[in-house]
CSV table of C-alpha atoms and ligand atoms in Angstrom, one decimal:
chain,number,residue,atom,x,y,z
A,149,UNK,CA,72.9,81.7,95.0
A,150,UNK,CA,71.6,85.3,95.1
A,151,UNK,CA,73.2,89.1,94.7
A,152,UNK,CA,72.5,90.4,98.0
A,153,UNK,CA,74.4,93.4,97.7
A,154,UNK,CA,76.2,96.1,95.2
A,155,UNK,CA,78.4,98.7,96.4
A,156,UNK,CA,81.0,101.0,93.9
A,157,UNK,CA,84.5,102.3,95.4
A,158,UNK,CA,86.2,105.1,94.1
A,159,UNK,CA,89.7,105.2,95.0
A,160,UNK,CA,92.9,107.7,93.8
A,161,UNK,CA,95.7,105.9,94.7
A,162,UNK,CA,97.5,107.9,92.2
A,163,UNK,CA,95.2,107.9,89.3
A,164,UNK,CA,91.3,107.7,90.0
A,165,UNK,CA,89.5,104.1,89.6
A,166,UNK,CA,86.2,102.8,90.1
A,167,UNK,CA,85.2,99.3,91.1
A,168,UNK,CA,82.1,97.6,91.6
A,169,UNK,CA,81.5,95.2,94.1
A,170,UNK,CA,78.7,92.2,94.4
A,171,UNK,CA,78.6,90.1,97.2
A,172,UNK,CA,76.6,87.2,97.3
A,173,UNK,CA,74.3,85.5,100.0
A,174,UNK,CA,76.9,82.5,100.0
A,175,UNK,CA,79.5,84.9,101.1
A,176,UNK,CA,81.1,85.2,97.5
A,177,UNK,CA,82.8,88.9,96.0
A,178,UNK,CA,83.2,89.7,92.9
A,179,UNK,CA,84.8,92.7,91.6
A,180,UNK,CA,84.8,94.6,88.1
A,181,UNK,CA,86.6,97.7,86.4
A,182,UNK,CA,84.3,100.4,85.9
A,183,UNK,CA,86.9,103.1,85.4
A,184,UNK,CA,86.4,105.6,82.5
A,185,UNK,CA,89.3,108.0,82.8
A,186,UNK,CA,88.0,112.0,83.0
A,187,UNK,CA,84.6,110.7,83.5
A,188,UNK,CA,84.5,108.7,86.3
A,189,UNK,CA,81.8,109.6,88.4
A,190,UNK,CA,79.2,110.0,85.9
A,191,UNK,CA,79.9,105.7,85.9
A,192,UNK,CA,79.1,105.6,89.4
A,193,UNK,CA,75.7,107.6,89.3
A,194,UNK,CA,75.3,105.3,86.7
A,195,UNK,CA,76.1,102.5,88.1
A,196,UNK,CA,74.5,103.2,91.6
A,197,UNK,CA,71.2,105.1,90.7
A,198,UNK,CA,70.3,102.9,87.5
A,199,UNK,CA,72.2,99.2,87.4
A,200,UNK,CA,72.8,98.1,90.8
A,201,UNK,CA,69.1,98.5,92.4
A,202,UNK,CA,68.8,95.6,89.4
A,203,UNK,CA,70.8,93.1,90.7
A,204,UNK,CA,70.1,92.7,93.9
A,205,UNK,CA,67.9,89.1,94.2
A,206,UNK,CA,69.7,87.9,90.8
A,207,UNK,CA,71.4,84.8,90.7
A,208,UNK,CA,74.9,85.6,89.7
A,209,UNK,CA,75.3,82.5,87.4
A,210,UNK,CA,73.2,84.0,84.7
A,211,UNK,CA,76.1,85.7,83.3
A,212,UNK,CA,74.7,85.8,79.7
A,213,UNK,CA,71.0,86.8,80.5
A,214,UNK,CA,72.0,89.5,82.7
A,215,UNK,CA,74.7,90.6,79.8
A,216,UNK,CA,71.5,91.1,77.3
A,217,UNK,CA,69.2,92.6,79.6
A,218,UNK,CA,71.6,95.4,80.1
A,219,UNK,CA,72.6,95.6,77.0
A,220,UNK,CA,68.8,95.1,75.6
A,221,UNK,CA,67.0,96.5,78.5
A,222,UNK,CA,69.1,100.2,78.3
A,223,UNK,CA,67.2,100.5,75.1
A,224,UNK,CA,70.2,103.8,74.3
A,225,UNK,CA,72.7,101.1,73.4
A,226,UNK,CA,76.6,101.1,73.4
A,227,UNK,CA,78.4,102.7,76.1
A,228,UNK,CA,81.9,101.8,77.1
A,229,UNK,CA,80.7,100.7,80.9
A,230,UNK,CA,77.3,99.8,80.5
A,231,UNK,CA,77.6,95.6,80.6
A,232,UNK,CA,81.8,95.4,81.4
A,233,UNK,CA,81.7,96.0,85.3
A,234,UNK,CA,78.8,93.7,86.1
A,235,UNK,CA,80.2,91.0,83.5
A,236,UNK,CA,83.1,91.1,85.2
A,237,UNK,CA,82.0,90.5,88.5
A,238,UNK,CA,79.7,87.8,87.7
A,239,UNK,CA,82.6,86.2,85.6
A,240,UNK,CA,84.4,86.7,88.8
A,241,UNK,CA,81.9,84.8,91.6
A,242,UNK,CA,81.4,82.2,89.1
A,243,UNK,CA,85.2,80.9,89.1
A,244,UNK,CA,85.6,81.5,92.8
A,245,UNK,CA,82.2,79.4,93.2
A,246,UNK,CA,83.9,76.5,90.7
A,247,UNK,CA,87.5,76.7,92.9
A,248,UNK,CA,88.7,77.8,89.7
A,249,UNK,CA,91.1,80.5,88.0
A,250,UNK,CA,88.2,82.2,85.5
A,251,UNK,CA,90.9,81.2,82.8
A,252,UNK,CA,89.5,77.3,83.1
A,253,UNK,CA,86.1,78.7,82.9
A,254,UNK,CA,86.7,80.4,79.4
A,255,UNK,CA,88.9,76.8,77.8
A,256,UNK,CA,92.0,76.4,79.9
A,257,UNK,CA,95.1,77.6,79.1
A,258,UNK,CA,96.5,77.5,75.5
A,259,UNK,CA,99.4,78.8,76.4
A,260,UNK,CA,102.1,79.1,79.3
A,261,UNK,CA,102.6,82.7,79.6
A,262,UNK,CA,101.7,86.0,77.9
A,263,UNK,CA,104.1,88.4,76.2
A,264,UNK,CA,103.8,92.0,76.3
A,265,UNK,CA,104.9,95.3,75.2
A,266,UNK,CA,106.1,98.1,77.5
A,267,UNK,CA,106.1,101.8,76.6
A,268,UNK,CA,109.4,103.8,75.9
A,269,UNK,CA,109.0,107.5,75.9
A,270,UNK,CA,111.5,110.3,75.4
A,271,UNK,CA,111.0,114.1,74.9
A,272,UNK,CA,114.1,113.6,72.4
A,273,UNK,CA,116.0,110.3,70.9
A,274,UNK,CA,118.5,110.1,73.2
A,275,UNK,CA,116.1,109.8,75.8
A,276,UNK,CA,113.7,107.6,74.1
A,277,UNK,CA,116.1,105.1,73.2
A,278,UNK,CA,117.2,105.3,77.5
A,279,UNK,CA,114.0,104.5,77.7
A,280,UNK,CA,114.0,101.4,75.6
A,281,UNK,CA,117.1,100.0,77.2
A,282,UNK,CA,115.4,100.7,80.7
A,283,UNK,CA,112.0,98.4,79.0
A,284,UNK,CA,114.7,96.0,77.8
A,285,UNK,CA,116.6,95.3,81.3
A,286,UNK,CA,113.0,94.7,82.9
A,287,UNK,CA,112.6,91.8,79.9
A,288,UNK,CA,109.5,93.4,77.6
A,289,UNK,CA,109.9,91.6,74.3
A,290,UNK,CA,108.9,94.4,72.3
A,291,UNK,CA,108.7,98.2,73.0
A,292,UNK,CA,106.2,100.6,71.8
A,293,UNK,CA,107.9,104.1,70.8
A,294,UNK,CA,106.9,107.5,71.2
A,295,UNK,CA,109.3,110.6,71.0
A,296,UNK,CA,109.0,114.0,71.3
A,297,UNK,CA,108.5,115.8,68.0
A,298,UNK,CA,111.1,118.8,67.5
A,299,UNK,CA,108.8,122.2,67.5
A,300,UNK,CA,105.8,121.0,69.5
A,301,UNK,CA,105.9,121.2,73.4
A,302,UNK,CA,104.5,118.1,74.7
A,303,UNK,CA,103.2,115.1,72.5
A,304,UNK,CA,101.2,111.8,73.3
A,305,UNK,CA,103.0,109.5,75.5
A,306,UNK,CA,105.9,111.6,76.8
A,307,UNK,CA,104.9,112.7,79.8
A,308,UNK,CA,106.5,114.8,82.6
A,309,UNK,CA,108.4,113.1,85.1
A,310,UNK,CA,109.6,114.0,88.6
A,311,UNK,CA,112.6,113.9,89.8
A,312,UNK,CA,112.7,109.6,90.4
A,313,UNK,CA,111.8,109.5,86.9
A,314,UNK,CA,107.7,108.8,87.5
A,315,UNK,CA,105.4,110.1,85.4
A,316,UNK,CA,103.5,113.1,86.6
A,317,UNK,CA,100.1,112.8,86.6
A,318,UNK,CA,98.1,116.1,85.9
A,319,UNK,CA,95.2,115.4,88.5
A,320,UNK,CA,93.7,119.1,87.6
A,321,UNK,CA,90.3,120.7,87.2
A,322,UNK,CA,90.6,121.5,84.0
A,323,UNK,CA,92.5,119.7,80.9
A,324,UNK,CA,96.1,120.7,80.5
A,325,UNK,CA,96.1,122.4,76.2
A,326,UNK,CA,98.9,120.4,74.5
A,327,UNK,CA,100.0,121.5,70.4
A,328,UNK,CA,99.7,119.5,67.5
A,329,UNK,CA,101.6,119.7,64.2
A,330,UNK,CA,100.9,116.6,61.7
A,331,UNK,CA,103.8,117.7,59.1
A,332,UNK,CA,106.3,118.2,61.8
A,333,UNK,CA,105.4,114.5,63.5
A,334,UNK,CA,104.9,112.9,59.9
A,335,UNK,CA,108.6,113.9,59.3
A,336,UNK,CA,109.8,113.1,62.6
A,337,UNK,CA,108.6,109.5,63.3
A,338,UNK,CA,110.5,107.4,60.2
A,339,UNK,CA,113.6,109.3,62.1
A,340,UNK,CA,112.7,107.7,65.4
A,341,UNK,CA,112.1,104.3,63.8
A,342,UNK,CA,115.5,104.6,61.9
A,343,UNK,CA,117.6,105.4,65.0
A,344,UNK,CA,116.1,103.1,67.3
A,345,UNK,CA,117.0,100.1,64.4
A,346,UNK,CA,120.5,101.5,64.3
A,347,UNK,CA,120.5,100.8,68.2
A,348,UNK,CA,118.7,97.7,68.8
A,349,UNK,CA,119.1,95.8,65.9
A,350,UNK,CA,116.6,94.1,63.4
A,351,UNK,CA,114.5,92.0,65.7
A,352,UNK,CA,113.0,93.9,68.3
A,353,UNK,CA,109.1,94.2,67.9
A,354,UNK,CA,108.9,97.8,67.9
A,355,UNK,CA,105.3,99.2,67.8
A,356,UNK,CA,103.9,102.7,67.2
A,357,UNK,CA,100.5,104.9,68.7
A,358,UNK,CA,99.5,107.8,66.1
A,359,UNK,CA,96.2,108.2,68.4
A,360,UNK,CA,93.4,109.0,66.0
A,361,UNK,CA,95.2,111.6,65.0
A,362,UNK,CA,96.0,111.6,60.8
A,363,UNK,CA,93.6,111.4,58.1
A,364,UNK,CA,93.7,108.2,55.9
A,365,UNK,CA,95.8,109.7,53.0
A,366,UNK,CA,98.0,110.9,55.8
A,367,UNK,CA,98.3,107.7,57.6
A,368,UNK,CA,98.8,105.4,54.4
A,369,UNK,CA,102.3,108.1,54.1
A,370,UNK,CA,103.6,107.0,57.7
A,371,UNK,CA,102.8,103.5,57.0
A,372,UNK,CA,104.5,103.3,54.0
A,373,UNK,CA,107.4,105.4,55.1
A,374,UNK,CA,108.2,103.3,58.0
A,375,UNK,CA,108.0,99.9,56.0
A,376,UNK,CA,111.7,99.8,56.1
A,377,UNK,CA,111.7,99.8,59.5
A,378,UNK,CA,109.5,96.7,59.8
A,379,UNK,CA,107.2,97.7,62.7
A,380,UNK,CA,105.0,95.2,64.9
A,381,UNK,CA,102.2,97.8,64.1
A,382,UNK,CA,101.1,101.4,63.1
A,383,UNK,CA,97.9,101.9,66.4
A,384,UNK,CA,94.9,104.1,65.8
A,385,UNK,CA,96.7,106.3,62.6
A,386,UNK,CA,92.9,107.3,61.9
A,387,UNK,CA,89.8,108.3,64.3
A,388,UNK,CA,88.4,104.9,62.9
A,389,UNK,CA,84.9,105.5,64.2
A,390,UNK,CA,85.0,106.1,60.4
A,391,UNK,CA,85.5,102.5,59.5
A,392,UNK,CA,85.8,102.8,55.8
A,393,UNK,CA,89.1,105.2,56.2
A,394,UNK,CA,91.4,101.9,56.6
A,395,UNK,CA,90.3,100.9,53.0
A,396,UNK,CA,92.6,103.4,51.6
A,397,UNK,CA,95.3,102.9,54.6
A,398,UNK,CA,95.7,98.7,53.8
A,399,UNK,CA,95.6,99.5,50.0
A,400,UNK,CA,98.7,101.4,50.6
A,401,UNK,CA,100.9,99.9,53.2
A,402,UNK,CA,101.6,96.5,54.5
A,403,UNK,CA,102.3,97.9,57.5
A,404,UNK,CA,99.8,96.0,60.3
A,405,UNK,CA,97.6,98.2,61.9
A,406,UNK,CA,96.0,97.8,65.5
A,407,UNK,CA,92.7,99.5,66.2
A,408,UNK,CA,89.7,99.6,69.0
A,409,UNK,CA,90.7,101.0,72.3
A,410,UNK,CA,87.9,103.0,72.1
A,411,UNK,CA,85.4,101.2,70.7
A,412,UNK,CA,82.5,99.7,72.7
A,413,UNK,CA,80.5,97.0,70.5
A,414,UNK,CA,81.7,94.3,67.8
A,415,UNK,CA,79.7,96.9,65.1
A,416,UNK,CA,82.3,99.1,65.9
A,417,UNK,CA,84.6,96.3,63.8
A,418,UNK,CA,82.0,95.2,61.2
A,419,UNK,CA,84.0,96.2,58.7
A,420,UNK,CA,87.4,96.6,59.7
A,421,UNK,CA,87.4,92.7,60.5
A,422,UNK,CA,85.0,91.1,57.9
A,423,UNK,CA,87.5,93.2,55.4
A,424,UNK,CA,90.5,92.5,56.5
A,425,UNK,CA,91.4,96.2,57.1
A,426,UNK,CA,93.5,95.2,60.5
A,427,UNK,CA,95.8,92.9,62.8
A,428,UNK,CA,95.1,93.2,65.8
A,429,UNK,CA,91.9,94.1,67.4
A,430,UNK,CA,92.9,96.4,70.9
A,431,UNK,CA,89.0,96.6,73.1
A,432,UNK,CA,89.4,96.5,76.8
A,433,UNK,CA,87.7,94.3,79.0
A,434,UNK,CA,86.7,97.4,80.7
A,435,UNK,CA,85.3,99.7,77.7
A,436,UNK,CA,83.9,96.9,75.6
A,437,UNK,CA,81.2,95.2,78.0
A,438,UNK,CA,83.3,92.7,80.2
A,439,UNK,CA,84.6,89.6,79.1
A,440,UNK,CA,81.6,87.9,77.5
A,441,UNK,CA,81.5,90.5,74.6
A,442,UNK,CA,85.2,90.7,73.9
A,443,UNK,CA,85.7,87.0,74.3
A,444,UNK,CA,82.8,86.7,71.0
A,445,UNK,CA,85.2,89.3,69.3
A,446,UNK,CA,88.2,87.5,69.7
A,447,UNK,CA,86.3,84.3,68.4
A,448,UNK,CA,84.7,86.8,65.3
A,449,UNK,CA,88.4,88.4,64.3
A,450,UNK,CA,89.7,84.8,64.6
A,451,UNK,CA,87.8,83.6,61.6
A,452,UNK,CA,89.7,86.5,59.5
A,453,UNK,CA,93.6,85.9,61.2
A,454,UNK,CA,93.0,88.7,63.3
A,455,UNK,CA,95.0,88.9,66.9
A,456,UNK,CA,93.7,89.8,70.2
A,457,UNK,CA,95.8,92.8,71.8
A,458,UNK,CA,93.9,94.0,74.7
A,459,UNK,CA,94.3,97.6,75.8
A,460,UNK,CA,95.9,97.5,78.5
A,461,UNK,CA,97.3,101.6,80.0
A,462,UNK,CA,97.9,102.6,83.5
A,463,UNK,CA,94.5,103.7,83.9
A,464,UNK,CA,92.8,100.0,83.5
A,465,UNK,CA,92.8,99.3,86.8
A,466,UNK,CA,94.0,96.2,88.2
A,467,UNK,CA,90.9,94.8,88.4
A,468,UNK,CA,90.4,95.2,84.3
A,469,UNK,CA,93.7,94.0,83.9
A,470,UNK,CA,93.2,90.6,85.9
A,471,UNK,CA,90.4,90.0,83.3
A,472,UNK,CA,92.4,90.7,80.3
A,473,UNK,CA,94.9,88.3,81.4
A,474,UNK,CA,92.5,85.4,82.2
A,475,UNK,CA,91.1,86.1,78.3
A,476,UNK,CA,94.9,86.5,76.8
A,477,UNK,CA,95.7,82.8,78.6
A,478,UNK,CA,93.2,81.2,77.1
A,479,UNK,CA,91.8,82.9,74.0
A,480,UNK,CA,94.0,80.8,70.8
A,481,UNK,CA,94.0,84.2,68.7
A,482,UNK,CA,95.9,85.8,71.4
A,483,UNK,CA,98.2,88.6,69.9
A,484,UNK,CA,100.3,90.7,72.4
A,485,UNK,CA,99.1,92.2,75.8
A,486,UNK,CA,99.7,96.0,76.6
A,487,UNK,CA,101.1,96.4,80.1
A,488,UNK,CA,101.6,99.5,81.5
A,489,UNK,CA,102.0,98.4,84.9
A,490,UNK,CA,100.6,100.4,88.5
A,491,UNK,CA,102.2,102.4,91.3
A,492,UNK,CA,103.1,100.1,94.2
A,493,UNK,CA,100.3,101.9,96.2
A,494,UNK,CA,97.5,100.8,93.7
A,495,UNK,CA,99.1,97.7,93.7
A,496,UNK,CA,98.4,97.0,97.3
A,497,UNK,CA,94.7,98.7,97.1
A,498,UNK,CA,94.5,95.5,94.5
A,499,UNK,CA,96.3,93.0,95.3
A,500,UNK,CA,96.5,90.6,92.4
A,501,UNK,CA,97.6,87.3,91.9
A,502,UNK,CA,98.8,87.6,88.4
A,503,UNK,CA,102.1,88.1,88.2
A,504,UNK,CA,105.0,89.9,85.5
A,505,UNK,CA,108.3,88.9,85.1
A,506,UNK,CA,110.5,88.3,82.3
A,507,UNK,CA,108.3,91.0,80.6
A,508,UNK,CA,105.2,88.3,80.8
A,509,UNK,CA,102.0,88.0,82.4
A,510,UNK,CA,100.5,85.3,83.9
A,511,UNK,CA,97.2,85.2,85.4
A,512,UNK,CA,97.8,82.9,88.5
A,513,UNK,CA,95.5,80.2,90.0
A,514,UNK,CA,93.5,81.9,92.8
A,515,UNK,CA,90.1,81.2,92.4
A,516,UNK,CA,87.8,84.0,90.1
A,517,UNK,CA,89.9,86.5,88.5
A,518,UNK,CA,92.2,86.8,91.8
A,519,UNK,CA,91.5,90.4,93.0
A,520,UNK,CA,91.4,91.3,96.7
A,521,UNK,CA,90.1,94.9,96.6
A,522,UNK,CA,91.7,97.2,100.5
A,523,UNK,CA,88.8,99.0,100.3
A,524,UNK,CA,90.3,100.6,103.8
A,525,UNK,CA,93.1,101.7,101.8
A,526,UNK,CA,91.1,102.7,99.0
A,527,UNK,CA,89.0,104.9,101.2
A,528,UNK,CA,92.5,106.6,102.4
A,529,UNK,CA,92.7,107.9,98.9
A,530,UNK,CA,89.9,109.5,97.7
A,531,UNK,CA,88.6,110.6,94.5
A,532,UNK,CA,90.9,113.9,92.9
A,533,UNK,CA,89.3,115.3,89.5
A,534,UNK,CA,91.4,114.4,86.2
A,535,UNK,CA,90.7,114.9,82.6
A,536,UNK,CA,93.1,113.9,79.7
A,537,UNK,CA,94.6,116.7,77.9
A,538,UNK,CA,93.2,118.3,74.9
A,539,UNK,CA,95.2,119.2,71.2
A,540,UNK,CA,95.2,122.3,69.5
A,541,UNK,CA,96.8,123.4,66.3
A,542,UNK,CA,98.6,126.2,65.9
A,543,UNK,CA,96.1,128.2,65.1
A,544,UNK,CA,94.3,127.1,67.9
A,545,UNK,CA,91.9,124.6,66.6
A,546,UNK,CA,90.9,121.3,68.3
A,547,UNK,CA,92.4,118.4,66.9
A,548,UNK,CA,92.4,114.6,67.9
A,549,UNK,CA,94.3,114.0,71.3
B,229,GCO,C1,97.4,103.2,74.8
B,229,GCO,C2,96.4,104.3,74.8
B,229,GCO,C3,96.3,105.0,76.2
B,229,GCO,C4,95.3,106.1,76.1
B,229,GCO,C5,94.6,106.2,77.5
B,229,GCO,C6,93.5,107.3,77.5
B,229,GCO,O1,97.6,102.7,73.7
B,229,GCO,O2,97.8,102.7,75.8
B,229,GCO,O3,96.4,105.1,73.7
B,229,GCO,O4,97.6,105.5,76.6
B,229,GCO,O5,95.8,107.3,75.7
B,229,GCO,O6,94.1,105.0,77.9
B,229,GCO,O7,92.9,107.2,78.8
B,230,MG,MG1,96.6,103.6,72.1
């Protein structure tokens, strides 16, 4: 079997996504996530003026070889898209050429469903803990909080909705300026952890973003001050690109910590996992090189009790998602699965044969990943410029978004 052709879609269906495409001279498609939100069509230049002019004539089995010569063959290594698209795609016409779910291909199930955490969000607690009953009545079995902190006008994770209740996106030209105050939000959040107990009770697995933003001596505070609380995890409480900060973090807390949605290599974890410094490792499919790198993570953290939780926001697209599921069934380390869910509309630009209900995923049994990409569809919605918002401080210095 050869690659006979490589084509990328960019689509908006309500956020931007990009997807490459291989087809096969059998007939066979496979599909991978190349989306990198605020910077996507530097990945298709990439992807279309340097990688795919590469595949065409290769056999699509060699999933590992063609991993390492991109990886090798770059020479500039790392990259959050560089490997994950292609990988993905080959993963992808592999299964569908075996009959089988890509889940087989990678050790069969060892489990019968995945569970998840949804997002609540509220510009105050009132509405945040709305917003965990709402995650609640759709079945998630543990909630991820994020409130508004009194003083600051918009924060991580609380975004503006219209008047059904949908988040806003802000597809803009340039990114929207959003405050930051660490003293204000290091005071709020034990609040928000203490009235969401006194509401839901002892057991709910409630889990926490900080998003890069506190210094270590900062972040060993919250964790300590929200060990009452008992949460499921403390995410990203330092820019961890600085791998030795979670020394002084796990010397001061037993609070677990997740970490990795934006790293793109298993040096990025060196030390975090061969340490012990976390619980849950949280790479993409998608920004992490597809799923022959993160499934030799998952196998690395293993060894140390560490926990797969794959990334897994709105703007993983389908396509990313499908893979992380496939992984979650059948990786034994398997931790918890973000799941952010997609509009309706990018729903049907994917369609997908994994399913959610009961707040849990399972991957289905189409053959491959079980993607169909609309690309009629997808060309009805065409590419809209995005970027993520930016922090400032009060004194308007950047911070950590
Ligand atoms: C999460 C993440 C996301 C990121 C987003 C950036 O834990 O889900 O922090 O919400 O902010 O993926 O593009
Ligand atoms: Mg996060």
């Amino acid at each position: 079997m050869k690659i006979v052709d490589a084509e990328v879609v960019v689509t908006s269906p309500g956020r931007n996504f990009v997807t490459l495409k291989l087809t096969t001279d059998e007939g066979l498609t496979g599909l991978g996530d190349a989306t990198l939100n605020g910077r996507e069509l530097a990945v298709v230049s990439y992807l279309t003026d340097h990688v795919t002019p590469l595949l065409i004539g290769l056999d699509p089995h060699r999933v590992e070889d063609t991993w390492q010569s991109l990886y090798r063959g770059a020479y500039w290594r790392r990259g959050p898209v560089t490997m994950a698209a292609v990988d993905v795609a080959l993963w992808d016409i592999k299964a569908k050429a075996a009959g089988l779910p890509l889940y087989q291909l990678l050790g069969g199930a060892s489990r019968e469903r995945i569970g998840t955490y949804g997002h609540a969000n509220g510009r105050d607690i009132p509405e945040l803990l709305d917003s965990v009953r709402a995650r609640l009545a759709e079945g998630c079995p543990a909630v991820r909080i994020q409130s508004g902190v009194p003083g600051l006008k918009a924060v991580y994770g609380v975004s503006d909705t219209d008047d059904t209740g949908a988040p806003v996106l802000h597809q803009q030209a340039r990114p929207l300026v959003e405050d930051w105050d660490t003293a204000a939000y290091l005071r709020h959040v034990p609040t928000v952890f203490e009235a969401v107990r006194a509401e839901f009770g002892a057991e709910l697995p409630l889990l926490h973003d900080s998003h890069h933003r506190l210094t270590p001596v900062q972040a060993a505070r919250l964790g300590k001050d929200l060990e009452p609380y008992r949460p499921f995890w403390l995410e990203d409480c330092t820019p961890a690109e600085n791998q030795e900060a979670l020394r002084l973090v796990r010397r001061s807390t037993t609070t677990p910590l997740a970490v990795g949605e934006v790293f793109n290599t298993v040096y990025d974890y060196q030390t975090l996992v061969t340490e012990q410094l976390i619980d849950y490792v949280r790479s993409a499919v998608t920004h992490f090189g597809g799923v022959t790198p993160l499934r030799k993570l998952f196998d690395f953290a293993a060894q140390y009790q560490i926990k797969s939780a794959i990334h897994g926001p709105e703007d993983i697209s389908p396509v990313g998602m499908a893979a992380a599921v496939h992984l979650d069934l059948a990786v034994h380390n398997f931790g918890i699965q973000e799941y952010s869910g997609h509009t309706p509309l990018t729903d049907e630009v994917f369609r997908h044969a994994y399913t959610f209900s009961d707040g849990h995923l399972h991957p289905g049994d189409a053959p491959g990943i079980g993607v169909e990409l609309d690309e009629e569809l997808a060309a009805a919605h065409p590419y809209s410029a995005a970027y993520l918002p930016v922090n400032r401080l009060h004194d308007g210095t950047v911070h950590d978004w």
